[in-house]
Coordinates of N, CA and C in Angstrom, one line a residue:
M1 N 20.0 -14.1 14.3 CA 19.5 -14.0 12.9 C 18.3 -13.1 12.8
K2 N 18.4 -12.2 11.9 CA 17.2 -11.3 11.7 C 16.1 -12.1 11.0
T3 N 14.9 -11.6 11.2 CA 13.7 -12.3 10.7 C 13.5 -11.9 9.3
R4 N 13.3 -12.8 8.4 CA 13.1 -12.5 7.0 C 12.1 -13.5 6.4
A5 N 11.6 -13.2 5.3 CA 10.6 -14.1 4.6 C 11.5 -15.2 3.9
K6 N 11.1 -16.4 4.2 CA 11.8 -17.6 3.7 C 11.2 -18.1 2.4
T7 N 9.9 -18.3 2.4 CA 9.2 -18.8 1.2 C 7.9 -18.1 1.1
I8 N 7.4 -17.9 -0.1 CA 6.1 -17.3 -0.4 C 5.2 -18.2 -1.0
H9 N 3.9 -18.3 -0.6 CA 2.9 -19.2 -1.1 C 1.7 -18.4 -1.4
T10 N 0.9 -18.8 -2.4 CA -0.4 -18.1 -2.6 C -1.5 -19.1 -2.1
P11 N -2.6 -18.6 -1.6 CA -3.7 -19.4 -1.1 C -4.5 -20.0 -2.2
D12 N -5.0 -21.2 -2.0 CA -5.9 -21.9 -2.9 C -7.3 -21.7 -2.3
V13 N -8.0 -20.8 -2.9 CA -9.4 -20.6 -2.3 C -10.5 -21.1 -3.3
S14 N -10.0 -22.0 -4.2 CA -11.0 -22.6 -5.2 C -11.9 -23.6 -4.5
K15 N -11.6 -24.2 -3.4 CA -12.4 -25.1 -2.7 C -12.6 -24.7 -1.3
K16 N -13.7 -25.1 -0.7 CA -13.9 -24.8 0.7 C -13.1 -25.8 1.5
R17 N -12.5 -25.4 2.5 CA -11.7 -26.2 3.4 C -12.3 -26.1 4.8
E18 N -13.3 -26.9 5.1 CA -14.1 -26.8 6.3 C -13.6 -27.8 7.4
V19 N -13.5 -27.3 8.6 CA -13.1 -28.1 9.7 C -14.2 -27.9 10.8
L20 N -14.3 -28.9 11.7 CA -15.3 -28.7 12.8 C -15.0 -27.6 13.7
L21 N -16.0 -26.9 14.1 CA -15.8 -25.8 15.1 C -16.9 -26.0 16.2
F22 N -16.4 -26.1 17.4 CA -17.3 -26.2 18.5 C -17.6 -24.7 19.0
D23 N -18.8 -24.3 18.8 CA -19.2 -22.9 19.0 C -19.3 -22.6 20.5
A24 N -18.2 -22.6 21.2 CA -18.2 -22.3 22.6 C -16.9 -21.6 22.9
M25 N -16.9 -20.7 23.8 CA -15.6 -20.1 24.2 C -15.0 -21.1 25.2
V26 N -13.7 -21.3 25.1 CA -13.0 -22.2 26.0 C -12.3 -21.3 27.1
P27 N -12.7 -21.5 28.3 CA -12.2 -20.6 29.4 C -10.7 -21.0 29.7
A28 N -9.9 -20.0 30.0 CA -8.5 -20.3 30.4 C -8.5 -20.6 31.9
G29 N -9.6 -20.4 32.6 CA -9.6 -20.7 34.0 C -10.4 -22.0 34.3
F30 N -11.4 -21.9 35.0 CA -12.2 -23.1 35.3 C -13.4 -23.2 34.3
P31 N -13.6 -24.4 33.8 CA -14.7 -24.6 32.8 C -16.0 -24.5 33.4
S32 N -17.0 -24.1 32.6 CA -18.4 -24.0 33.1 C -19.1 -25.2 32.6
P33 N -19.6 -26.0 33.6 CA -20.4 -27.2 33.2 C -21.7 -26.9 32.5
A34 N -22.2 -25.7 32.6 CA -23.5 -25.3 32.1 C -23.4 -24.8 30.6
A35 N -22.2 -24.8 30.1 CA -22.1 -24.2 28.7 C -22.8 -25.0 27.7
D36 N -23.4 -24.4 26.7 CA -24.0 -25.1 25.6 C -23.0 -25.2 24.5
Y37 N -22.9 -26.3 23.9 CA -21.9 -26.5 22.8 C -22.7 -26.8 21.5
R38 N -22.4 -26.1 20.5 CA -23.0 -26.3 19.2 C -21.9 -26.6 18.2
Q39 N -22.0 -27.6 17.4 CA -21.0 -27.9 16.4 C -21.4 -27.3 15.0
D40 N -20.4 -26.6 14.5 CA -20.6 -26.0 13.2 C -19.3 -26.3 12.4
K41 N -19.3 -25.8 11.2 CA -18.1 -26.0 10.3 C -17.5 -24.6 10.1
L42 N -16.2 -24.6 10.1 CA -15.4 -23.3 9.9 C -14.6 -23.5 8.6
D43 N -14.8 -22.5 7.7 CA -14.0 -22.5 6.5 C -12.8 -21.6 6.8
L44 N -11.6 -22.2 6.9 CA -10.4 -21.5 7.3 C -10.0 -20.4 6.3
N45 N -10.4 -20.6 5.0 CA -10.2 -19.5 4.0 C -10.9 -18.3 4.4
K46 N -12.2 -18.4 4.7 CA -13.0 -17.3 5.1 C -12.5 -16.7 6.4
H47 N -12.0 -17.5 7.3 CA -11.6 -17.0 8.6 C -10.2 -16.3 8.5
L48 N -9.3 -16.8 7.7 CA -8.0 -16.2 7.7 C -7.7 -15.2 6.5
I49 N -8.5 -15.3 5.4 CA -8.2 -14.5 4.2 C -9.4 -13.6 3.9
R50 N -9.1 -12.3 4.1 CA -10.2 -11.3 3.8 C -10.2 -10.9 2.3
H51 N -9.1 -10.9 1.6 CA -9.0 -10.5 0.2 C -8.2 -11.5 -0.5
P52 N -8.8 -12.6 -1.0 CA -8.1 -13.7 -1.6 C -7.1 -13.3 -2.7
A53 N -7.5 -12.4 -3.6 CA -6.7 -12.0 -4.7 C -5.4 -11.3 -4.3
A54 N -5.5 -10.7 -3.1 CA -4.4 -9.9 -2.6 C -3.6 -10.5 -1.5
T55 N -3.9 -11.8 -1.2 CA -3.3 -12.5 0.0 C -2.2 -13.5 -0.5
F56 N -1.2 -13.5 0.3 CA -0.2 -14.6 0.1 C 0.3 -15.0 1.5
F57 N 1.0 -16.2 1.6 CA 1.6 -16.7 2.8 C 3.1 -16.6 2.7
V58 N 3.7 -16.4 3.8 CA 5.2 -16.3 3.9 C 5.6 -17.2 5.1
R59 N 6.6 -18.0 4.8 CA 7.3 -18.8 5.9 C 8.4 -17.9 6.4
V60 N 8.5 -17.8 7.8 CA 9.5 -17.0 8.4 C 10.8 -17.7 8.7
A61 N 11.9 -17.0 8.6 CA 13.2 -17.5 9.0 C 13.8 -16.4 9.9
G62 N 14.3 -16.8 11.1 CA 14.9 -15.9 12.0 C 14.1 -15.6 13.3
D63 N 14.7 -14.8 14.2 CA 14.1 -14.6 15.5 C 13.9 -13.2 15.9
S64 N 14.0 -12.2 15.0 CA 13.9 -10.8 15.4 C 12.5 -10.4 15.7
M65 N 11.4 -11.2 15.5 CA 10.1 -10.8 15.8 C 9.4 -11.7 16.9
I66 N 10.2 -12.3 17.7 CA 9.7 -13.2 18.7 C 8.8 -12.5 19.8
G67 N 9.1 -11.2 20.0 CA 8.3 -10.5 21.0 C 6.9 -10.2 20.5
A68 N 6.7 -10.4 19.2 CA 5.3 -10.2 18.6 C 4.7 -11.6 18.4
G69 N 5.3 -12.7 18.9 CA 4.7 -14.0 18.8 C 5.0 -14.6 17.4
I70 N 6.0 -14.1 16.7 CA 6.4 -14.6 15.4 C 7.7 -15.3 15.5
H71 N 7.7 -16.7 15.3 CA 8.9 -17.5 15.5 C 9.4 -18.1 14.2
C72 N 10.6 -18.5 14.2 CA 11.2 -19.1 13.0 C 10.4 -20.3 12.6
G73 N 10.0 -20.4 11.3 CA 9.2 -21.5 10.8 C 7.7 -21.2 10.7
D74 N 7.3 -20.1 11.4 CA 5.8 -19.7 11.4 C 5.4 -19.4 10.0
L75 N 4.1 -19.5 9.8 CA 3.5 -19.1 8.5 C 2.7 -17.8 8.7
L76 N 3.0 -16.8 7.9 CA 2.3 -15.5 8.1 C 1.3 -15.4 6.9
V77 N 0.1 -14.9 7.2 CA -0.9 -14.5 6.2 C -0.7 -13.0 6.0
V78 N -0.5 -12.7 4.7 CA -0.1 -11.3 4.4 C -1.1 -10.8 3.4
D79 N -1.7 -9.6 3.6 CA -2.7 -9.0 2.7 C -2.1 -7.7 2.1
R80 N -1.9 -7.8 0.7 CA -1.3 -6.7 0.0 C -2.3 -5.5 -0.2
S81 N -3.6 -5.8 0.0 CA -4.6 -4.7 -0.2 C -4.8 -3.8 1.0
V82 N -4.2 -4.2 2.2 CA -4.3 -3.4 3.4 C -3.2 -2.3 3.4
E83 N -3.6 -1.1 3.5 CA -2.6 0.1 3.6 C -1.9 0.0 5.0
P84 N -0.6 0.0 5.0 CA 0.1 -0.1 6.3 C -0.1 1.1 7.1
K85 N -0.4 0.8 8.4 CA -0.6 1.9 9.4 C 0.5 1.8 10.5
N86 N 0.6 2.8 11.2 CA 1.6 2.8 12.3 C 1.3 1.6 13.3
N87 N 2.3 0.9 13.6 CA 2.3 -0.3 14.5 C 1.9 -1.6 13.8
N88 N 1.5 -1.6 12.5 CA 1.3 -2.8 11.8 C 2.6 -3.6 11.7
I89 N 2.4 -4.9 11.6 CA 3.6 -5.8 11.2 C 3.5 -6.0 9.7
V90 N 4.6 -5.7 9.0 CA 4.6 -5.7 7.5 C 5.6 -6.6 7.0
I91 N 5.4 -7.0 5.7 CA 6.5 -7.6 4.9 C 7.0 -6.5 4.0
A92 N 8.3 -6.2 4.1 CA 8.8 -5.1 3.4 C 10.1 -5.6 2.6
V93 N 10.4 -4.9 1.6 CA 11.7 -5.1 0.9 C 12.5 -3.8 1.1
V94 N 13.7 -4.0 1.8 CA 14.6 -2.9 2.1 C 15.9 -3.2 1.3
D95 N 16.3 -2.3 0.4 CA 17.5 -2.5 -0.4 C 17.6 -3.9 -0.9
G96 N 16.5 -4.4 -1.4 CA 16.5 -5.7 -2.1 C 16.4 -6.9 -1.2
E97 N 16.3 -6.7 0.1 CA 16.1 -7.8 1.1 C 14.7 -7.8 1.7
M98 N 14.0 -8.9 1.6 CA 12.7 -9.0 2.2 C 12.8 -9.3 3.7
T99 N 12.0 -8.6 4.5 CA 12.0 -8.7 5.9 C 10.6 -8.6 6.5
V100 N 10.4 -9.0 7.7 CA 9.2 -8.8 8.5 C 9.5 -8.0 9.7
K101 N 8.8 -6.8 9.9 CA 9.1 -5.9 11.0 C 7.9 -5.1 11.3
R102 N 7.9 -4.5 12.5 CA 6.9 -3.6 12.9 C 7.1 -2.2 12.2
F103 N 6.0 -1.7 11.6 CA 6.0 -0.5 10.8 C 5.7 0.7 11.7
R104 N 6.6 1.6 11.8 CA 6.4 2.8 12.7 C 6.5 4.1 11.9
I105 N 5.6 5.0 12.2 CA 5.7 6.3 11.6 C 5.8 7.3 12.7
H106 N 6.8 8.1 12.7 CA 6.9 9.2 13.8 C 7.5 10.4 13.2
R107 N 6.7 11.5 13.2 CA 7.2 12.8 12.6 C 7.7 12.6 11.2
N108 N 6.9 12.0 10.3 CA 7.2 11.7 8.9 C 8.4 10.9 8.7
T109 N 8.8 10.1 9.7 CA 9.9 9.2 9.5 C 9.4 7.8 9.6
I110 N 9.8 6.9 8.7 CA 9.4 5.5 8.8 C 10.5 4.7 9.3
T111 N 10.2 3.9 10.3 CA 11.2 3.0 10.9 C 10.6 1.6 10.9
L112 N 11.4 0.6 10.6 CA 11.0 -0.8 10.7 C 11.7 -1.3 11.9
E113 N 10.9 -1.8 12.9 CA 11.4 -2.2 14.2 C 11.3 -3.7 14.5
P114 N 12.3 -4.3 14.9 CA 12.2 -5.7 15.4 C 11.5 -5.8 16.7
E115 N 11.1 -7.0 17.1 CA 10.5 -7.3 18.4 C 11.4 -8.2 19.2
N116 N 12.7 -7.8 19.1 CA 13.7 -8.6 19.8 C 14.8 -7.6 20.1
E117 N 15.1 -7.3 21.3 CA 16.1 -6.3 21.7 C 17.5 -6.5 21.2
N118 N 17.8 -7.7 20.7 CA 19.1 -8.0 20.1 C 19.3 -7.5 18.7
Y119 N 18.3 -6.9 18.1 CA 18.4 -6.4 16.8 C 18.1 -4.9 16.7
P120 N 18.8 -4.1 15.8 CA 18.5 -2.7 15.7 C 17.3 -2.4 14.8
A121 N 16.7 -1.2 15.0 CA 15.7 -0.8 14.1 C 16.3 -0.3 12.8
C122 N 15.5 -0.2 11.8 CA 16.0 0.2 10.5 C 15.2 1.5 10.1
E123 N 15.9 2.6 10.1 CA 15.2 3.9 9.6 C 15.3 4.0 8.1
I124 N 14.1 4.2 7.5 CA 14.0 4.4 6.1 C 14.4 5.8 5.7
T125 N 15.5 6.0 5.0 CA 16.0 7.3 4.6 C 15.7 7.5 3.2
E126 N 16.0 8.7 2.7 CA 15.7 9.1 1.3 C 16.4 8.2 0.3
G127 N 17.6 7.7 0.6 CA 18.3 6.9 -0.3 C 18.0 5.4 -0.2
T128 N 17.1 5.0 0.7 CA 16.8 3.6 0.9 C 15.8 3.1 -0.1
R129 N 16.1 2.0 -0.8 CA 15.1 1.4 -1.7 C 14.2 0.6 -0.8
F130 N 12.9 1.0 -0.7 CA 11.9 0.5 0.3 C 10.6 0.3 -0.4
E131 N 10.0 -0.8 -0.1 CA 8.6 -1.1 -0.5 C 7.9 -2.0 0.5
V132 N 6.7 -1.7 0.9 CA 5.9 -2.6 1.7 C 5.1 -3.5 0.8
W133 N 5.3 -4.8 1.0 CA 4.6 -5.8 0.2 C 3.3 -6.1 0.7
G134 N 3.1 -6.0 2.0 CA 1.8 -6.3 2.6 C 1.8 -6.2 4.1
V135 N 0.6 -6.2 4.7 CA 0.4 -6.2 6.1 C 0.1 -7.6 6.6
V136 N 0.8 -8.0 7.6 CA 0.6 -9.4 8.2 C -0.8 -9.3 9.0
T137 N -1.7 -10.2 8.7 CA -3.0 -10.3 9.3 C -3.1 -11.4 10.3
C138 N -2.3 -12.5 10.1 CA -2.4 -13.7 11.0 C -1.0 -14.3 11.0
V139 N -0.8 -15.0 12.2 CA 0.4 -15.8 12.4 C -0.1 -17.2 12.7
I140 N 0.5 -18.2 12.0 CA 0.1 -19.6 12.2 C 1.4 -20.3 12.6
H141 N 1.4 -20.9 13.8 CA 2.5 -21.7 14.2 C 2.1 -22.8 15.1
K142 N 2.9 -23.9 15.1 CA 2.6 -25.0 15.9 C 3.1 -24.8 17.3
L143 N 2.4 -25.5 18.2 CA 2.8 -25.4 19.6 C 3.8 -26.4 20.0

């Protein structure tokens, strides 16, 4: 199944949503017993959303982006105010179908590429109805 946007949500930034943050790096190797730990609060809106008026969330359906760490059911944070650049992951509409793919520009040609070898890339040609809805800035998924 190719990866597409399943549902779209807008963020509610009217209230702070703070959670506890232990201000220490967590080593992936051996822990340091001498580390100082400070407890702060983290507002996830500030951490995940740079431009609230231009941000929306999309639930993913499909597996064409698993190589980029995007899995079926994940929630993507998408910013419409960010201009897509080469290698960004974008939400795009191609011939009326919404999709999430890697945005590539090579010699004035735009290609939308999956991150799963089981799917073909999509070259945007002159006759293609194409629009980038936004750039994916974060992926949220459960372990």
